[in-house]
XYZ file of C-alpha atoms in Angstrom:
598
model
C 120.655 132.261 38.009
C 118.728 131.995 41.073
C 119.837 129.243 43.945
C 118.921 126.118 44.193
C 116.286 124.782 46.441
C 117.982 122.588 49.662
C 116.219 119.241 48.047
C 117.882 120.131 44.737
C 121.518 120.297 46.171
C 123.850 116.673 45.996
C 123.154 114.513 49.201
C 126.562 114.290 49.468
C 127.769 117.444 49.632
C 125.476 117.899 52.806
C 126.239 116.898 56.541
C 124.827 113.636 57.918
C 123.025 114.583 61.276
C 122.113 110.501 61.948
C 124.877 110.591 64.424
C 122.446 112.829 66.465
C 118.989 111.399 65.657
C 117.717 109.694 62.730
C 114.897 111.941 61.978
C 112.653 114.169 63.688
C 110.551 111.940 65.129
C 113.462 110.431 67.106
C 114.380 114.331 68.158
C 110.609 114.407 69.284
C 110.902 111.642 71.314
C 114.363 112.341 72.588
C 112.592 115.524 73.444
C 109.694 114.286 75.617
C 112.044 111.462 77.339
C 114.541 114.390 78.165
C 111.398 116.476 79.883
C 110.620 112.749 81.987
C 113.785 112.560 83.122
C 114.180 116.229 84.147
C 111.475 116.138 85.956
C 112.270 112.725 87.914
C 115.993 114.541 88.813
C 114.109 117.149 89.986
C 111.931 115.482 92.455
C 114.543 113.341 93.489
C 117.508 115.913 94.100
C 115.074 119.342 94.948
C 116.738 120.570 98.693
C 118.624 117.259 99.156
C 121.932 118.985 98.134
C 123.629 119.728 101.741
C 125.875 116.563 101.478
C 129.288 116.569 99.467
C 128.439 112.983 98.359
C 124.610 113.572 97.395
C 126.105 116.710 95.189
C 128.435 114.418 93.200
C 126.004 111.966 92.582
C 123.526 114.853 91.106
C 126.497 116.693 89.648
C 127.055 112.816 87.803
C 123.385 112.554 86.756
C 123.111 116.093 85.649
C 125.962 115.726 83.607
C 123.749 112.927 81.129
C 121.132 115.217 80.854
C 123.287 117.990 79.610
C 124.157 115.887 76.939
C 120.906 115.077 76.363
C 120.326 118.694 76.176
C 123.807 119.996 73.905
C 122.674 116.699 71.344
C 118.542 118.093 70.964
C 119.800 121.732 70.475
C 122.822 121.246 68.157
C 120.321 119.208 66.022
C 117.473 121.946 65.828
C 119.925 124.619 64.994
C 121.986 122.193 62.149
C 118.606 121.807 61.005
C 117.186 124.745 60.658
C 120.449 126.396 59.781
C 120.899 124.659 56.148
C 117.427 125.932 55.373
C 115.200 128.579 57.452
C 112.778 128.433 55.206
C 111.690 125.176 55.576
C 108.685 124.698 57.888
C 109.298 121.234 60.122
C 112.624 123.040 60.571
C 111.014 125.584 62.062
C 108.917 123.833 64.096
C 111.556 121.660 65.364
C 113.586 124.731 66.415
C 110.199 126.495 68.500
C 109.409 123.279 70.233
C 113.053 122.640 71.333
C 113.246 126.378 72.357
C 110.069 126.342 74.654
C 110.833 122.922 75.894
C 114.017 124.253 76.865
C 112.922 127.179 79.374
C 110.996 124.254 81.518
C 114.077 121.840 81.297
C 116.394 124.696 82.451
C 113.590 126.242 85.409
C 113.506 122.201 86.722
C 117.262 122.020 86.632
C 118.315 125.712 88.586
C 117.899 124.624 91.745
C 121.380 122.116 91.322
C 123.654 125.566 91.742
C 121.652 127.725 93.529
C 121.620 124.956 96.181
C 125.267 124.122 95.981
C 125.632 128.079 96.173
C 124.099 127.878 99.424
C 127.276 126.004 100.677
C 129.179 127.948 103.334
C 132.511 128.334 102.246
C 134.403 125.725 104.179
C 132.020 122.944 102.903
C 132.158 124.202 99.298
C 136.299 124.288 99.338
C 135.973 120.930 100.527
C 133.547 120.121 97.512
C 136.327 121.759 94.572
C 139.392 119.836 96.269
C 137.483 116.230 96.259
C 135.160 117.004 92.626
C 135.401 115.542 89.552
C 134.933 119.002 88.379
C 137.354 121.334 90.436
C 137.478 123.999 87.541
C 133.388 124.277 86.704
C 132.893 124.412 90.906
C 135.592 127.354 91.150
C 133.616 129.178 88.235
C 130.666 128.574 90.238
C 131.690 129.808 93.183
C 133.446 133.151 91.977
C 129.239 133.568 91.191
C 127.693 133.671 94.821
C 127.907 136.987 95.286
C 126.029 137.680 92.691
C 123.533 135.014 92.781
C 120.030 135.632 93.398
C 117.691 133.495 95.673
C 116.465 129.848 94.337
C 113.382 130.874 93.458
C 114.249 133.931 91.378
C 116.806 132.009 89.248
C 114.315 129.582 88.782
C 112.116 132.284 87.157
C 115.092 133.549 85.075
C 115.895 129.867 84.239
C 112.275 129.617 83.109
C 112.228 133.080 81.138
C 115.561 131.641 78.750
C 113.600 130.941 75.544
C 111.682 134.719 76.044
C 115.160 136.451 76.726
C 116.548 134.595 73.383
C 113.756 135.906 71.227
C 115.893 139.439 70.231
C 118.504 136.877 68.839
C 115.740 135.224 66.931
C 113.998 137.800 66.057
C 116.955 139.217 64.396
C 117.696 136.030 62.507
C 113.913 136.249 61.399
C 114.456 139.538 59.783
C 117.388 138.961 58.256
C 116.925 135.959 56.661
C 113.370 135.613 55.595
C 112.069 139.344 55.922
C 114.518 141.452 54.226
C 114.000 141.704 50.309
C 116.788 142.671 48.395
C 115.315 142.110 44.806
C 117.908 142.649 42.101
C 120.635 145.434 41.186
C 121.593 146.310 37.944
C 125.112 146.415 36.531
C 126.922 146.478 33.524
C 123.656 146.681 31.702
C 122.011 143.665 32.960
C 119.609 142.825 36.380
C 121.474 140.760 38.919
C 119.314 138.759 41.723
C 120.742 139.756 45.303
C 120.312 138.194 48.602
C 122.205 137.826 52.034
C 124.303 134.892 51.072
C 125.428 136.140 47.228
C 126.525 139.784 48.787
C 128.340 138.262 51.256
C 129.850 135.444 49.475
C 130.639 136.696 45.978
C 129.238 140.700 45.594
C 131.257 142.062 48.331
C 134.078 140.768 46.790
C 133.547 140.684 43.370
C 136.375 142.555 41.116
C 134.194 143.890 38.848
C 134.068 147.733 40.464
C 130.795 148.245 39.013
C 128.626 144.966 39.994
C 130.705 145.464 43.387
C 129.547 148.698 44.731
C 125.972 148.763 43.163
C 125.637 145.655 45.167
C 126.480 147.433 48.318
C 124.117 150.027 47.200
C 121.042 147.969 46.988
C 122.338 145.623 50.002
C 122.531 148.918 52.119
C 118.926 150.229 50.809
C 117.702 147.373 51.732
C 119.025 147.041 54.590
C 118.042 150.605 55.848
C 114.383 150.050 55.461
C 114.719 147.164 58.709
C 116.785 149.633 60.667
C 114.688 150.692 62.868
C 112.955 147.034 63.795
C 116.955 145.997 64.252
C 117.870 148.767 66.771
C 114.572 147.745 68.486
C 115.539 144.242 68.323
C 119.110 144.864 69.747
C 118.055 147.467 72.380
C 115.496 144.984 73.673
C 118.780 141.976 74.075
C 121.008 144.764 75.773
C 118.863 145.680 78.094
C 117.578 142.548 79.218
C 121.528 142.072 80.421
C 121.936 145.163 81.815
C 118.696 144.211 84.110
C 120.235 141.021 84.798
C 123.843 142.698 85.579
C 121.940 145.289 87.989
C 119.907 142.509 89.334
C 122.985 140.639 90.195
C 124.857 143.333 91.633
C 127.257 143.937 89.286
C 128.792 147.747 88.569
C 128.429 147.598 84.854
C 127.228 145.496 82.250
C 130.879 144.743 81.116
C 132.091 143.049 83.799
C 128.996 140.990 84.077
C 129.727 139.641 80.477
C 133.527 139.179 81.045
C 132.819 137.392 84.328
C 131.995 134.148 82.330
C 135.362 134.480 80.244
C 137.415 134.317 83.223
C 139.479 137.418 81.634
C 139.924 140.588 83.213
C 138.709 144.371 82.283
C 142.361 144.896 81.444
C 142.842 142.076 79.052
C 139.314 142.673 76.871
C 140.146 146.364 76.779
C 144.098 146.122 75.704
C 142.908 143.877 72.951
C 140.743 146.464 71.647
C 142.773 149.842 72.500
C 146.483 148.336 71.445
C 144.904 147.019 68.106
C 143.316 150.463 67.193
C 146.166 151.955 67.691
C 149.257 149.979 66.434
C 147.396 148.025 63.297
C 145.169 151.006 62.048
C 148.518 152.398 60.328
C 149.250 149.335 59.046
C 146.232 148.560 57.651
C 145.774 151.730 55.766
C 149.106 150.930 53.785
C 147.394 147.674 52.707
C 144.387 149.820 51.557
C 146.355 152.092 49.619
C 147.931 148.603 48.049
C 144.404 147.740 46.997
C 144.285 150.959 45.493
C 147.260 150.602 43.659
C 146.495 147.283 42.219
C 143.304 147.109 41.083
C 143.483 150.910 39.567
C 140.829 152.861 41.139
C 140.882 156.609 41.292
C 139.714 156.360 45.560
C 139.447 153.402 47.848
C 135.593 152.890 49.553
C 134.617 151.030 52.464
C 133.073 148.695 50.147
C 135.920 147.518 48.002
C 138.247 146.776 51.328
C 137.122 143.096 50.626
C 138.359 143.014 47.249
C 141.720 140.998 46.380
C 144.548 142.480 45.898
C 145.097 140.716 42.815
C 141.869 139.751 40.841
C 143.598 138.266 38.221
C 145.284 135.350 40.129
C 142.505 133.583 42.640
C 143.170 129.970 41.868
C 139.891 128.044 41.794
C 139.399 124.923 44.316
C 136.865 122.119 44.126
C 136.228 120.443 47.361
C 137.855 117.471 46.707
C 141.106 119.705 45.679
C 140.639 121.145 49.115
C 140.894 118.013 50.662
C 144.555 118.119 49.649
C 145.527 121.765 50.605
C 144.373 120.780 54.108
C 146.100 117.399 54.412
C 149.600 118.834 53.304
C 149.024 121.874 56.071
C 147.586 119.983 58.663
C 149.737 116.797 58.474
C 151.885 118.543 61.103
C 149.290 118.051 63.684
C 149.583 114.211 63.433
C 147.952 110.775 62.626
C 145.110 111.232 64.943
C 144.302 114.724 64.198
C 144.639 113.860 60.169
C 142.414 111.310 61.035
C 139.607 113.295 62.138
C 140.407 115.551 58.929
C 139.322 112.668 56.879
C 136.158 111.599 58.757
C 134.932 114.858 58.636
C 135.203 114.413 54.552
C 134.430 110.882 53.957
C 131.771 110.762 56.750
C 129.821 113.617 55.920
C 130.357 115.947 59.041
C 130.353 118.989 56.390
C 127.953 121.145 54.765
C 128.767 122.434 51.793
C 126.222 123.893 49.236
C 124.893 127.329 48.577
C 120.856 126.813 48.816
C 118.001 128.967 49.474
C 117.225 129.588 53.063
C 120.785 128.667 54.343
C 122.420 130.836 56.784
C 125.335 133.060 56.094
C 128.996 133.013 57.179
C 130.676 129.416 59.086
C 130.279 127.651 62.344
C 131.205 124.611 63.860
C 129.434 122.547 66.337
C 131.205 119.821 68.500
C 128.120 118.547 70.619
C 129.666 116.151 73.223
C 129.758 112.479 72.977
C 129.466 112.792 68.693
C 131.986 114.061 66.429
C 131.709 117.747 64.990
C 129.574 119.552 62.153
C 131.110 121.994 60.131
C 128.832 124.845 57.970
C 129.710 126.351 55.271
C 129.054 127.765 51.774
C 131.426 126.570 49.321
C 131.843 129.115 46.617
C 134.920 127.105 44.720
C 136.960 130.010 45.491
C 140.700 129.740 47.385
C 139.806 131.459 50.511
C 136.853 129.189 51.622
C 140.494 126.354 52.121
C 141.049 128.754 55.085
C 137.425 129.128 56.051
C 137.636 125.223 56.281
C 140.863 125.333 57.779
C 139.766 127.474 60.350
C 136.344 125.353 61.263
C 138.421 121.877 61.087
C 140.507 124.100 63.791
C 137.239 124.025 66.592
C 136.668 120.920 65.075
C 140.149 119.077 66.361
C 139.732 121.373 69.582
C 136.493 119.897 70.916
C 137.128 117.059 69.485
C 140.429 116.299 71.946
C 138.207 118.230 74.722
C 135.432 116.426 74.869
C 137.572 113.000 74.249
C 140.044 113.959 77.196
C 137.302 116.229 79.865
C 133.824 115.738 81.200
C 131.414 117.776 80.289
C 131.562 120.338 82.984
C 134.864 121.355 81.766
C 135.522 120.317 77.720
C 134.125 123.725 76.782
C 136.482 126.535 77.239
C 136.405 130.303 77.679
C 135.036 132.132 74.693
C 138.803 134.617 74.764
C 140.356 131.076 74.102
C 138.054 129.554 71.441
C 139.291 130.987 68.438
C 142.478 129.940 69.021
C 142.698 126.987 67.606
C 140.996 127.608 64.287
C 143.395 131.033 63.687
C 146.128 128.818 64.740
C 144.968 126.247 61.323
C 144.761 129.238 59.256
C 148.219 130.302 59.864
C 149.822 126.462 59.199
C 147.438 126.789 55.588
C 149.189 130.012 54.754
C 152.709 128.989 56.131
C 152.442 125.367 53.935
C 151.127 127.683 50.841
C 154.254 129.633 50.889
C 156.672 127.015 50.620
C 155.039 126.111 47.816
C 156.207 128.099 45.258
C 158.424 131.134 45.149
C 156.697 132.782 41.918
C 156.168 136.134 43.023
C 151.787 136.473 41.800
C 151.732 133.142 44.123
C 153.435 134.574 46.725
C 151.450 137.649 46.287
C 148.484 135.835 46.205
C 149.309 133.912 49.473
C 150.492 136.638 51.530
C 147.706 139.168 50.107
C 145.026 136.009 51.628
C 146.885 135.636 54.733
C 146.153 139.599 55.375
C 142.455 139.631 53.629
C 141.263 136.456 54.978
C 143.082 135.681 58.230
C 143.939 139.202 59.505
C 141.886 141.281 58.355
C 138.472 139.321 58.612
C 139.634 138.625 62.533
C 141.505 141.390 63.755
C 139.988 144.106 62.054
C 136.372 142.935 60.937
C 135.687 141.792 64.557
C 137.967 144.647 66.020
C 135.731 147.505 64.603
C 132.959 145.123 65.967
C 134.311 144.953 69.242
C 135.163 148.582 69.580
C 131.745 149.293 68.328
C 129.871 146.680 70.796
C 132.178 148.738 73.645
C 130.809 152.188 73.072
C 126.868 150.839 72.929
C 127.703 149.038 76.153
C 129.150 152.426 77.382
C 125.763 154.373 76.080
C 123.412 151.232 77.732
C 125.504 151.402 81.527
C 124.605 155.269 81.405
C 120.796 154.083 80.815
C 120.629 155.477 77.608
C 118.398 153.261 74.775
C 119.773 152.319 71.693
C 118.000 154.094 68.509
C 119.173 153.629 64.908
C 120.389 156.891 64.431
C 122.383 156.312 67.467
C 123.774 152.675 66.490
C 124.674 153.997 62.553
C 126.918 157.033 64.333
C 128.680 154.933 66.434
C 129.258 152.401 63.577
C 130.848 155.115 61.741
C 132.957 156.796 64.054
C 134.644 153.757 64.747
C 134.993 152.541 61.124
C 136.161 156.445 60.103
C 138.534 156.199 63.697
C 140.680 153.072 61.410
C 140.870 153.974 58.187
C 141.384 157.264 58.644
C 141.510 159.178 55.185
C 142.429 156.445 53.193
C 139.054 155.103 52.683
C 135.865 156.866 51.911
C 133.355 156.363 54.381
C 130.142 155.327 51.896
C 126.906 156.225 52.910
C 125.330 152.587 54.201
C 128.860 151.518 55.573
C 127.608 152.818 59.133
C 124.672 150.045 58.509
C 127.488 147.146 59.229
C 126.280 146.641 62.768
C 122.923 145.106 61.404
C 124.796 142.300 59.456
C 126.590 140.263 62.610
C 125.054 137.933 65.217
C 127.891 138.181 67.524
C 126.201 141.202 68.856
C 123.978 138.726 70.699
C 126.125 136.335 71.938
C 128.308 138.549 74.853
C 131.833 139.959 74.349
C 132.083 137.786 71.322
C 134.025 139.774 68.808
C 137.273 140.462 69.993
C 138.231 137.192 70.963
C 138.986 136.515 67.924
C 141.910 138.564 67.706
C 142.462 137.481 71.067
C 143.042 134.227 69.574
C 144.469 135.163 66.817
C 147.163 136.503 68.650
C 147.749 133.504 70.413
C 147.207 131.371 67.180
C 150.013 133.302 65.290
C 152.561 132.719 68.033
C 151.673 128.852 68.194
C 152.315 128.515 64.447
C 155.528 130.531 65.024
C 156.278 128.021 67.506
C 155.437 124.801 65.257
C 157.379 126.293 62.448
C 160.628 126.820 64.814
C 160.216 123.942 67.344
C 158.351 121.452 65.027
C 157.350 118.154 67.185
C 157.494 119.736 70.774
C 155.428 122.242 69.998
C 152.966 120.235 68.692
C 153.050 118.164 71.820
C 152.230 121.137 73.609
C 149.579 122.129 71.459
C 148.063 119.135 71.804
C 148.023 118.896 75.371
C 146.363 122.302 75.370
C 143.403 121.702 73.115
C 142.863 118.348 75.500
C 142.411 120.547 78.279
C 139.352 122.012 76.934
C 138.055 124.592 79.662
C 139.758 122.529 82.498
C 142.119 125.845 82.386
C 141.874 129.372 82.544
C 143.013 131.188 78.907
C 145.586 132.312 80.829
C 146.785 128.990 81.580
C 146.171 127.539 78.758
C 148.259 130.250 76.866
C 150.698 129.606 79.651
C 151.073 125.487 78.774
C 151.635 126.840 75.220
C 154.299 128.998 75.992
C 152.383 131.955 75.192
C 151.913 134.882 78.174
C 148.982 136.630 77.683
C 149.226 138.686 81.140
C 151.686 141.194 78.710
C 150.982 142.657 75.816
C 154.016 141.509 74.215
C 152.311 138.735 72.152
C 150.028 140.678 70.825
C 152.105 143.706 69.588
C 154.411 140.701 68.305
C 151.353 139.824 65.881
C 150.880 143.090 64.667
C 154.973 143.876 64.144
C 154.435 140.420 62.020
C 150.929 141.658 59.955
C 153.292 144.840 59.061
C 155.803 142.655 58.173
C 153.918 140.950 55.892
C 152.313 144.003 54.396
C 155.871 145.102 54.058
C 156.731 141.826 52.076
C 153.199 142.657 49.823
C 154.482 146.209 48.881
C 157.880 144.945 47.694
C 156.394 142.195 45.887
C 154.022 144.229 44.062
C 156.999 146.583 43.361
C 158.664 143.274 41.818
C 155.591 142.235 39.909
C 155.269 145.704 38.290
């Protein structure tokens, strides 16, 4: 059965995007009013920004535009995101993007001229600002900044340096062809969004890996066009990091996280190390369970227990959320609902859509959460995890200005981990039949753990080493990109799990590869989300208060800090080798439980 067509799918399983505009003739002329008022800004601010009180007032007037701005680009990418086939979605997506270089060239001048500030005047600015955190971000930049007229020119360039990013999306959804694969006697249609949402994962050992087969044939034939794609993305920043001064490319991407070397690299090095062994155990489980004579990279997805995966309508999931969210409180619950009754969701499988989930929280309207719902138990903590950003920005941008509701990208998935964890912990007072339990704890680990702190671990390390290879000046080939893939997949599993020829492909499947450091934040969060929920459970009410308080802050705070009003220190590693103690624990609880069940 092939998918359906996005005008064949129920209206009301889709998201609403009228909150933003009504249609795209209203984002067209959005768009062309945005450019007019740019461009007056412009003319009236241009080298007038010597004067703490003229800077405020353009800081205050810049600050509607950006909106302007975050509320035309979140609706281009919704847009085009539910279906990339379609061709006004297209063409609304190209027109914002080139718009958007001219917008961004007419607006540079507001920091490199507050950058010009000596640094008695600008300490004078932070201390009096509306905006004391985004001004000491700016500042930590001026040694790196280049003159006015050169950021303008980079400012300008933005749409050209995004197109690796959409390139990549170009290939991957509408180029590759992955045609069908044959199992179990019959042909079975393949694309992106089935492997990834049902193949990958299926039980069936047979329709599983001669899935991955044809996914990673397919896959092969773009490999070269990919690597040319990515090499052309990393070295655009390490021309901007050299440009700007900086030593290597690394600490010109963590400079915008306000995180230290240290911090990015003990997430990666003390996860390798302590939650590989772990990990392997739990592979060997999978082994054990669903009776196969050697474990392969591609049946690490599988559940441990394919007999037992509860089925969930969305409307059942409504009430697994409520029960594990209620904790959170009235106002939070509130937004729970909205985001079901008001249509902030996106649920169906069409043709075109995007893989994986996302949520955007454009300021000033509520959220949008993506999604494919495939009716199966684990997509409860995908939505668990989205309606986690979703409560985050949605206190932020309540409770900050613009400048400063956004926070750093190590903090971000902090919140949504932290949702997953109340979902699991509510599950497991639910029943104490041992397949449930099994079940729960077994999703906790595949789901939760696994997809964060080991999907986007082996990403991370990965992403390291090619940033390692790029800051030596090397370029990035295929051949080069599948070795490092596997070394660091072979580094974790270790012999437990054969390495399958196409598992060193991976790296082509993630867009996180163009968006920074982004990968191990996640288990940066993570690790703060676990000891939250650790928190709630113990402490109930006061530790919600806190938790509260911090997802109001929004990026008014450093992670640190933020971590800090939770009562989480990050400076140590002591959280973090705290949430690995508890994933063994819990793999621990999985062996004895299986012991029970046999």
């Amino acid at each position: 059965m092939g998918q359906l067509l996005r005008s064949e799918v129920p209206v009301q399983e889709t998201w609403d995007l009228s909150s933003l505009y009504q249609d795209n003739d209203a984002f067209y002329s959005a768009l062309k009013e945005l450019v007019e008022n740019v461009t007056a800004f412009n003319e009236k601010y241009v080298n007038q920004l010597n004067e703490i009180s003229t800077i405020e007032s353009a800081l205050r007037e810049q600050a509607d535009l950006i909106v302007s701005i975050i509320h035309l680009s979140t609706y281009a990418e919704l847009l085009y995101s539910t279906d990339t086939t379609d061709e006004q979605s297209q063409k609304v997506v190209a027109q914002f993007s080139t718009t958007y270089g001219k917008v961004a060239g007419l607006l540079s001048f507001v920091e490199s001229e507050i950058l010009q500030l000596d640094d008695e005047a600008f300490n004078a600015l932070i201390k009096q600002s509306e905006y004391p955190k985004y001004l000491t971000l700016l500042k930590r930049q001026k040694e790196h900044t280049l003159h006015p007229e050169v950021e303008k020119a980079l400012a300008t360039f933005s749409p050209t340096f995004g197109a690796p990013y959409e390139l990549y999306g170009i290939t991957k959804m509408l180029d590759i062809e992955f045609g069908t694969f044959e199992a179990n006697g019959e042909e079975i249609p393949l694309d992106y969004v089935s492997f990834e949402g049902d193949y990958e994962v299926d039980s069936n050992t047979e329709v599983r890996r001669n899935a991955f087969k044809k996914f990673s044939d397919a896959l092969r034939r773009y490999e070269n066009t990919t690597a040319a794609t990515y090499n052309a993305h990393v070295q655009k920043e390490k021309i901007e990091s050299e440009l700007r001064g900086y030593d290597s490319v690394i600490d010109f991407l963590l400079e915008s996280q306000d995180v230290t070397r240290e911090m990015y690299d003990r997430q990666i090095d003390v996860i390798s190390e302590e939650l590989a062994p772990h990990m392997r155990r739990y592979a060997q489980l999978l082994k054990r369970t669903n009776n196969l004579d050697k474990l392969k990279f591609e049946d690490l997805r599988i559940s441990l227990d394919p007999t037992y995966e509860p089925d969930v309508s969305i409307e059942g999931s409504k009430e697994y959320i409520k029960e594990a969210l209620s904790v959170l409180g009235e106002d939070y619950m509130q937004m729970v609902n909205d985001s079901y009754d008001k249509r902030w969701i996106d649920f169906p499988q069409n043709k075109g859509k995007q893989t994986g989930a996302y949520c955007a929280s454009p300021y000033g309207v509520n959220p949008f959460i993506f999604i494919s719902w495939t009716s199966k138990m684990t997509e409860v903590f995908v939505l668990a995890h989205e309606l986690g950003h979703a409560g985050h920005f949605n206190l932020a941008n309540a409770h900050q200005n613009v400048y400063q509701a956004d926070c750093s990208m190590y903090f971000v998935e902090a919140p949504s981990t932290m949702n997953e964890m109340l979902m699991a912990n509510s599950l497991l007072k639910k029943s104490d039949d041992p397949k449930f339990k099994r079940w729960v704890i077994s999703s906790i680990i595949s789901r939760t753990y696994y997809h964060n702190m080991v999907t986007h671990l082996l990403e991370a390390k990965y992403q390291r080493e090619v940033y390692r290879h790029v800051d030596k000046g090397e370029a990035l080939t295929a051949p080069l990109l599948n070795s490092i893939k596997k070394q660091v997949i072979s580094d974790f599993w270790g012999d437990e799990v054969e390495i399958t020829e196409g598992a060193e492909l991976t790296w082509m499947r993630q867009p996180h590869y163009y968006m920074g450091f982004y990968p191990y934040t996640y288990s940066a969060g993570l690790t703060i989300g676990t000891a939250m929920s650790q928190r709630i459970e113990k402490e109930g009410q006061p530790a919600v208060e806190d938790w509260l308080n911090v997802l109001k802050a929004g990026g008014s705070k450093s992670p640190v800090e933020l971590a800090q009003m939770a009562g989480i220190d990050i400076t140590t590693d002591k959280p973090l080798k705290e949430t690995i103690a508890y994933i063994g624990h819990l793999i621990d609880e999985l062996e004895s439980l299986t012991n029970e069940i046999e």
